[in-house]
CSV table of C-alpha atoms in Angstrom, one decimal:
chain,number,residue,atom,x,y,z
A,1,MET,CA,26.2,34.5,2.2
A,2,CYS,CA,24.1,34.9,5.3
A,3,TRP,CA,21.7,32.2,4.3
A,4,PHE,CA,24.6,29.7,4.7
A,5,LEU,CA,26.3,31.0,7.7
A,6,SER,CA,23.2,31.4,10.0
A,7,PHE,CA,23.0,27.7,10.9
A,8,TYR,CA,20.9,26.9,14.0
A,9,ALA,CA,18.7,24.0,14.8
A,10,LEU,CA,15.0,25.0,14.6
A,11,SER,CA,12.9,23.6,17.4
A,12,GLU,CA,10.0,22.8,15.2
A,13,GLN,CA,9.0,26.3,14.2
A,14,PRO,CA,6.1,26.7,11.8
A,15,TRP,CA,7.1,26.7,8.2
A,16,GLU,CA,7.2,30.1,6.5
A,17,GLU,CA,7.3,30.6,2.8
A,18,GLN,CA,9.8,33.5,2.8
A,19,VAL,CA,12.3,32.0,5.2
A,20,THR,CA,15.4,30.3,4.0
A,21,TYR,CA,16.0,27.0,5.8
A,22,ASN,CA,19.3,25.3,6.2
A,23,VAL,CA,19.9,21.6,5.9
A,24,GLY,CA,18.9,19.9,9.1
A,25,ASP,CA,16.4,22.6,10.2
A,26,ARG,CA,13.1,21.2,11.6
A,27,VAL,CA,9.7,22.8,11.0
A,28,THR,CA,6.0,22.0,11.5
A,29,HIS,CA,3.5,22.3,8.7
A,30,SER,CA,-0.1,21.0,8.4
A,31,ARG,CA,0.3,19.4,11.9
A,32,GLU,CA,3.3,17.3,10.6
A,33,ILE,CA,7.0,17.6,11.3
A,34,PHE,CA,9.7,17.9,8.6
A,35,VAL,CA,13.5,18.1,8.4
A,36,ALA,CA,15.2,20.1,5.6
A,37,THR,CA,17.3,18.0,3.3
A,38,LEU,CA,18.3,20.9,1.1
A,39,TRP,CA,18.7,24.7,1.6
A,40,ASN,CA,15.0,25.6,1.1
A,41,LYS,CA,13.0,28.7,0.5
A,42,SER,CA,9.3,28.8,-0.8
A,43,ASN,CA,9.5,25.0,-1.1
A,44,GLU,CA,6.4,23.8,0.8
A,45,PRO,CA,6.9,20.6,3.0
A,46,SER,CA,4.8,17.7,2.0
A,47,VAL,CA,4.5,14.1,3.3
A,48,SER,CA,4.3,12.9,-0.2
A,49,LYS,CA,7.7,14.3,-1.3
A,50,SER,CA,10.9,12.3,-1.4
A,51,HIS,CA,14.0,13.4,0.4
A,52,TRP,CA,15.5,14.6,-2.9
A,53,GLU,CA,12.8,17.3,-3.0
A,54,GLY,CA,14.0,19.3,0.0
A,55,TRP,CA,12.1,18.0,3.0
A,56,ILE,CA,11.5,14.7,4.7
A,57,HIS,CA,8.6,13.9,7.0
A,58,VAL,CA,9.6,12.7,10.5
A,59,ASN,CA,7.9,11.6,13.7
A,60,GLN,CA,7.8,13.8,16.8
A,61,SER,CA,10.7,11.8,18.3
A,62,ILE,CA,13.6,11.0,16.0
A,63,PRO,CA,15.2,7.7,17.1
A,64,GLN,CA,18.9,6.9,17.8
A,65,PHE,CA,20.6,4.7,15.2
A,66,ASP,CA,20.1,1.0,15.7
A,67,VAL,CA,22.6,-1.3,13.9
A,68,ASP,CA,20.0,-4.1,13.9
A,69,GLU,CA,17.3,-2.0,12.3
A,70,ASN,CA,16.3,-2.3,8.6
A,71,TYR,CA,16.3,1.2,7.3
A,72,HIS,CA,14.5,2.4,4.2
A,73,SER,CA,15.1,5.5,2.0
A,74,GLY,CA,14.2,8.7,3.8
A,75,GLN,CA,14.5,7.6,7.4
A,76,VAL,CA,16.2,10.0,9.8
A,77,VAL,CA,18.2,9.0,12.9
A,78,TYR,CA,20.4,10.6,15.5
A,79,VAL,CA,24.1,9.6,15.9
A,80,ASN,CA,26.2,11.4,18.5
A,81,GLY,CA,24.0,14.5,18.4
A,82,ASP,CA,23.9,14.7,14.6
A,83,LEU,CA,21.0,14.0,12.2
A,84,TYR,CA,21.6,11.4,9.5
A,85,LEU,CA,19.4,10.7,6.5
A,86,SER,CA,19.2,7.2,4.9
A,87,LYS,CA,19.6,7.7,1.2
A,88,TRP,CA,18.9,4.1,0.3
A,89,GLY,CA,17.4,1.1,2.0
A,90,HIS,CA,19.9,-1.0,4.0
A,91,LYS,CA,20.8,-2.7,7.3
A,92,GLY,CA,23.9,-2.4,9.4
A,93,GLU,CA,25.5,0.5,7.6
A,94,GLN,CA,27.2,2.9,10.0
A,95,PRO,CA,25.9,6.5,9.4
A,96,GLU,CA,29.2,8.2,10.2
A,97,THR,CA,31.1,6.2,7.5
A,98,SER,CA,28.7,4.7,5.0
A,99,TRP,CA,27.6,6.1,1.7
A,100,TYR,CA,24.1,4.9,2.5
A,101,TRP,CA,23.8,7.8,4.9
A,102,ARG,CA,24.1,11.6,4.7
A,103,ARG,CA,24.7,13.9,7.6
A,104,LEU,CA,22.0,16.6,7.7
A,105,ALA,CA,23.9,19.6,9.1
A,106,THR,CA,25.5,22.8,8.0
A,107,ASP,CA,28.6,23.8,9.9
A,108,GLY,CA,29.5,26.8,7.7
A,109,VAL,CA,31.2,27.4,4.4
A,110,LEU,CA,34.8,26.6,3.7
A,111,GLU,CA,37.2,29.5,3.8
A,112,SER,CA,38.2,30.5,0.3
A,113,ASN,CA,41.9,30.2,1.1
A,114,ILE,CA,41.7,26.6,2.3
A,115,GLU,CA,43.9,24.0,0.6
A,116,VAL,CA,42.0,21.0,-0.7
A,117,SER,CA,44.2,18.0,-0.6
A,118,VAL,CA,43.7,14.7,-2.5
A,119,GLU,CA,44.8,11.5,-0.7
A,120,SER,CA,45.1,9.4,-3.9
A,121,SER,CA,46.8,10.0,-7.2
A,122,ASN,CA,44.5,7.6,-9.0
A,123,PRO,CA,42.0,9.8,-10.9
A,124,LYS,CA,39.5,6.9,-11.0
A,125,SER,CA,39.5,6.4,-7.2
A,126,ALA,CA,36.7,7.2,-4.9
A,127,GLU,CA,39.0,9.5,-3.0
A,128,VAL,CA,39.5,11.7,-6.1
A,129,ILE,CA,36.0,11.4,-7.6
A,130,LEU,CA,34.1,12.2,-4.3
A,131,GLY,CA,36.9,14.5,-3.0
A,132,THR,CA,37.5,15.6,0.6
A,133,ASP,CA,34.7,16.9,2.8
A,134,LEU,CA,36.3,18.8,5.7
A,135,ASN,CA,33.0,20.2,7.0
A,136,ARG,CA,31.1,16.9,6.6
A,137,ASN,CA,28.2,18.4,4.7
A,138,ASN,CA,28.3,15.7,2.0
A,139,ILE,CA,29.6,18.1,-0.6
A,140,LYS,CA,33.1,17.7,-2.0
A,141,ASP,CA,35.3,20.6,-0.9
A,142,SER,CA,36.6,21.5,-4.4
A,143,PHE,CA,33.1,21.9,-5.7
A,144,GLU,CA,32.0,23.9,-2.7
A,145,LEU,CA,34.8,26.3,-3.2
A,146,ALA,CA,34.2,26.5,-7.0
A,147,VAL,CA,30.5,27.3,-6.4
A,148,LEU,CA,31.3,30.2,-4.0
A,149,GLU,CA,33.9,31.6,-6.4
A,150,THR,CA,31.8,31.2,-9.6
A,151,TYR,CA,28.4,32.5,-8.5
A,152,GLN,CA,28.0,35.8,-6.8
A,153,ASN,CA,24.3,35.4,-6.6
A,154,GLU,CA,23.3,33.7,-3.3
A,155,GLU,CA,20.4,31.9,-4.9
A,156,LEU,CA,22.7,30.4,-7.5
A,157,GLN,CA,25.0,29.3,-4.8
A,158,ARG,CA,22.1,27.7,-2.9
A,159,MET,CA,20.9,25.9,-6.0
A,160,ALA,CA,24.3,24.6,-7.0
A,161,LEU,CA,25.1,23.2,-3.6
A,162,ASN,CA,21.7,21.5,-3.5
A,163,MET,CA,22.3,19.9,-6.8
A,164,SER,CA,25.6,18.4,-5.6
A,165,PHE,CA,23.8,16.0,-3.3
A,166,ILE,CA,22.3,14.1,-6.2
A,167,TYR,CA,25.5,14.3,-8.3
A,168,ARG,CA,27.4,12.6,-5.4
A,169,ALA,CA,24.7,10.0,-5.0
A,170,VAL,CA,24.9,9.0,-8.7
A,171,HIS,CA,28.7,8.7,-8.4
A,172,GLU,CA,28.3,6.5,-5.3
A,173,LEU,CA,26.0,4.1,-7.2
A,174,GLU,CA,28.8,3.3,-9.6
A,175,LEU,CA,31.6,3.3,-7.0
A,176,ASP,CA,29.8,1.0,-4.6
A,177,GLU,CA,28.6,-2.2,-6.2
A,178,SER,CA,26.7,-3.2,-3.1
A,179,ILE,CA,24.1,-0.4,-3.6
A,180,ASN,CA,21.1,-1.8,-5.5
A,181,LEU,CA,18.2,0.5,-5.6
A,182,LEU,CA,14.6,-0.5,-5.2
A,183,GLU,CA,12.4,0.5,-8.2
A,184,GLU,CA,10.8,3.3,-6.1
A,185,GLU,CA,14.2,4.6,-5.0
A,186,SER,CA,15.4,4.8,-8.6
A,187,LEU,CA,12.2,6.5,-9.7
A,188,GLU,CA,12.6,9.2,-7.0
A,189,LEU,CA,16.2,9.7,-8.1
A,190,PHE,CA,15.3,10.3,-11.8
A,191,ASN,CA,12.3,12.5,-10.8
A,192,SER,CA,14.8,14.8,-9.1
A,193,LEU,CA,17.3,14.6,-11.9
A,194,PHE,CA,14.7,15.7,-14.4
A,195,ALA,CA,13.7,18.6,-12.2
A,196,TRP,CA,17.3,19.9,-12.0
A,197,GLU,CA,17.9,19.4,-15.7
A,198,ASN,CA,14.7,21.3,-16.6
A,199,CYS,CA,15.7,24.1,-14.3
A,200,MET,CA,19.1,24.4,-16.0
A,201,GLU,CA,17.5,24.5,-19.4
A,202,GLU,CA,15.3,27.3,-18.3
A,203,LEU,CA,18.2,29.3,-16.9
A,204,GLY,CA,20.2,28.7,-20.1
A,205,THR,CA,17.6,30.4,-22.2
A,206,ASP,CA,17.6,33.5,-20.0
A,207,GLN,CA,21.3,34.1,-19.1
A,208,GLU,CA,24.8,32.9,-19.7
A,209,LEU,CA,25.3,30.6,-16.8
A,210,ILE,CA,28.0,28.1,-16.0
A,211,ASP,CA,26.2,24.8,-15.4
A,212,PRO,CA,27.0,23.5,-11.8
A,213,MET,CA,27.4,20.0,-13.4
A,214,SER,CA,30.4,21.3,-15.3
A,215,LEU,CA,32.0,22.4,-12.0
A,216,TYR,CA,31.2,19.1,-10.4
A,217,LEU,CA,32.3,16.7,-13.2
A,218,ASP,CA,35.8,18.2,-13.1
A,219,SER,CA,37.6,15.3,-15.0
A,220,ILE,CA,36.9,12.9,-17.8
A,221,TYR,CA,36.7,10.1,-15.2
A,222,ALA,CA,34.2,12.0,-13.1
A,223,SER,CA,32.0,12.5,-16.2
A,224,LEU,CA,32.3,8.8,-17.2
A,225,LEU,CA,31.5,7.5,-13.7
A,226,TYR,CA,28.5,9.8,-13.5
A,227,ARG,CA,27.1,8.4,-16.8
A,228,PHE,CA,27.8,4.8,-15.5
A,229,GLY,CA,26.0,5.7,-12.2
A,230,GLN,CA,23.0,6.9,-14.2
A,231,ASN,CA,23.0,3.6,-16.1
A,232,GLU,CA,23.1,1.7,-12.8
A,233,ALA,CA,20.0,3.6,-11.6
A,234,TYR,CA,18.3,3.0,-15.0
A,235,ARG,CA,18.8,-0.7,-14.7
A,236,ASP,CA,17.3,-0.7,-11.2
A,237,LEU,CA,14.1,0.7,-12.8
A,238,ASN,CA,13.5,-2.8,-14.2
A,239,GLY,CA,12.0,-1.4,-17.3
A,240,GLU,CA,9.5,0.8,-15.5
A,241,PHE,CA,10.5,4.1,-17.2
A,242,ASN,CA,7.1,5.5,-18.3
A,243,PHE,CA,7.4,8.8,-16.5
A,244,SER,CA,4.4,11.1,-16.5
A,245,GLU,CA,4.3,14.4,-18.3
A,246,LYS,CA,4.2,16.2,-14.9
A,247,VAL,CA,7.5,14.5,-13.9
A,248,LEU,CA,9.2,15.1,-17.2
A,249,THR,CA,8.4,18.8,-17.2
A,250,ARG,CA,8.8,19.7,-13.5
A,251,SER,CA,11.5,22.3,-12.7
A,252,ASN,CA,13.2,23.2,-9.5
A,253,CYS,CA,13.6,26.8,-10.6
A,254,ILE,CA,10.3,27.7,-8.9
A,255,TYR,CA,12.1,27.5,-5.6
A,256,TYR,CA,14.7,30.1,-6.4
A,257,ASP,CA,14.6,33.9,-6.8
A,258,PHE,CA,17.1,34.6,-9.5
């Protein structure tokens, strides 16, 4: 799992197609600067891509967090030396504690023998649905361990962990009623969901593969809340659901060497 363990902060090195980049790595491409929001390989950075697609465009100087600033989806800030990505538009949400933000860093995989504790006995609670996150990578520990145990192929591990970011976001939409997406934010979310679903359909025709979603939605309540979260995002589309053929057929499988 060397792709996961070799975390280091790139100092704006030129993007290379055959290099695997970790979450939080910085590269230059076409005279622009990008930060990796997923574990990327062969995924070309583009200013037009949303943060769900693996890269986010940033300025030469990334600012410190300002509590009085209005942030929109895709902005990146520094907090105590860490990079944080704004998943949704907001103001006044603290990056280190708020679901509106996601820490862009990889501090290493969890040890396989680690015990994952649950603070609440309520299966519907956020503590249980989102789980613990000891290494603060925005992936629930139980899923991270399940991925490393289930998939021996490093590309499948990378894909599954990348998928978990959007699964978590959908859960958060249902668990936090204060999150109301702009139409554009909801469109970007569904664009990414379609790309992951299409990829899993492709893989399902070629091999017997345990779907990462079945590992993530590990209880009936997790499955129900995921569906409710999708409904929340759908309502935020305000009826604008005429997706193009390109969006409906795009697959993220092109970025993985299975």
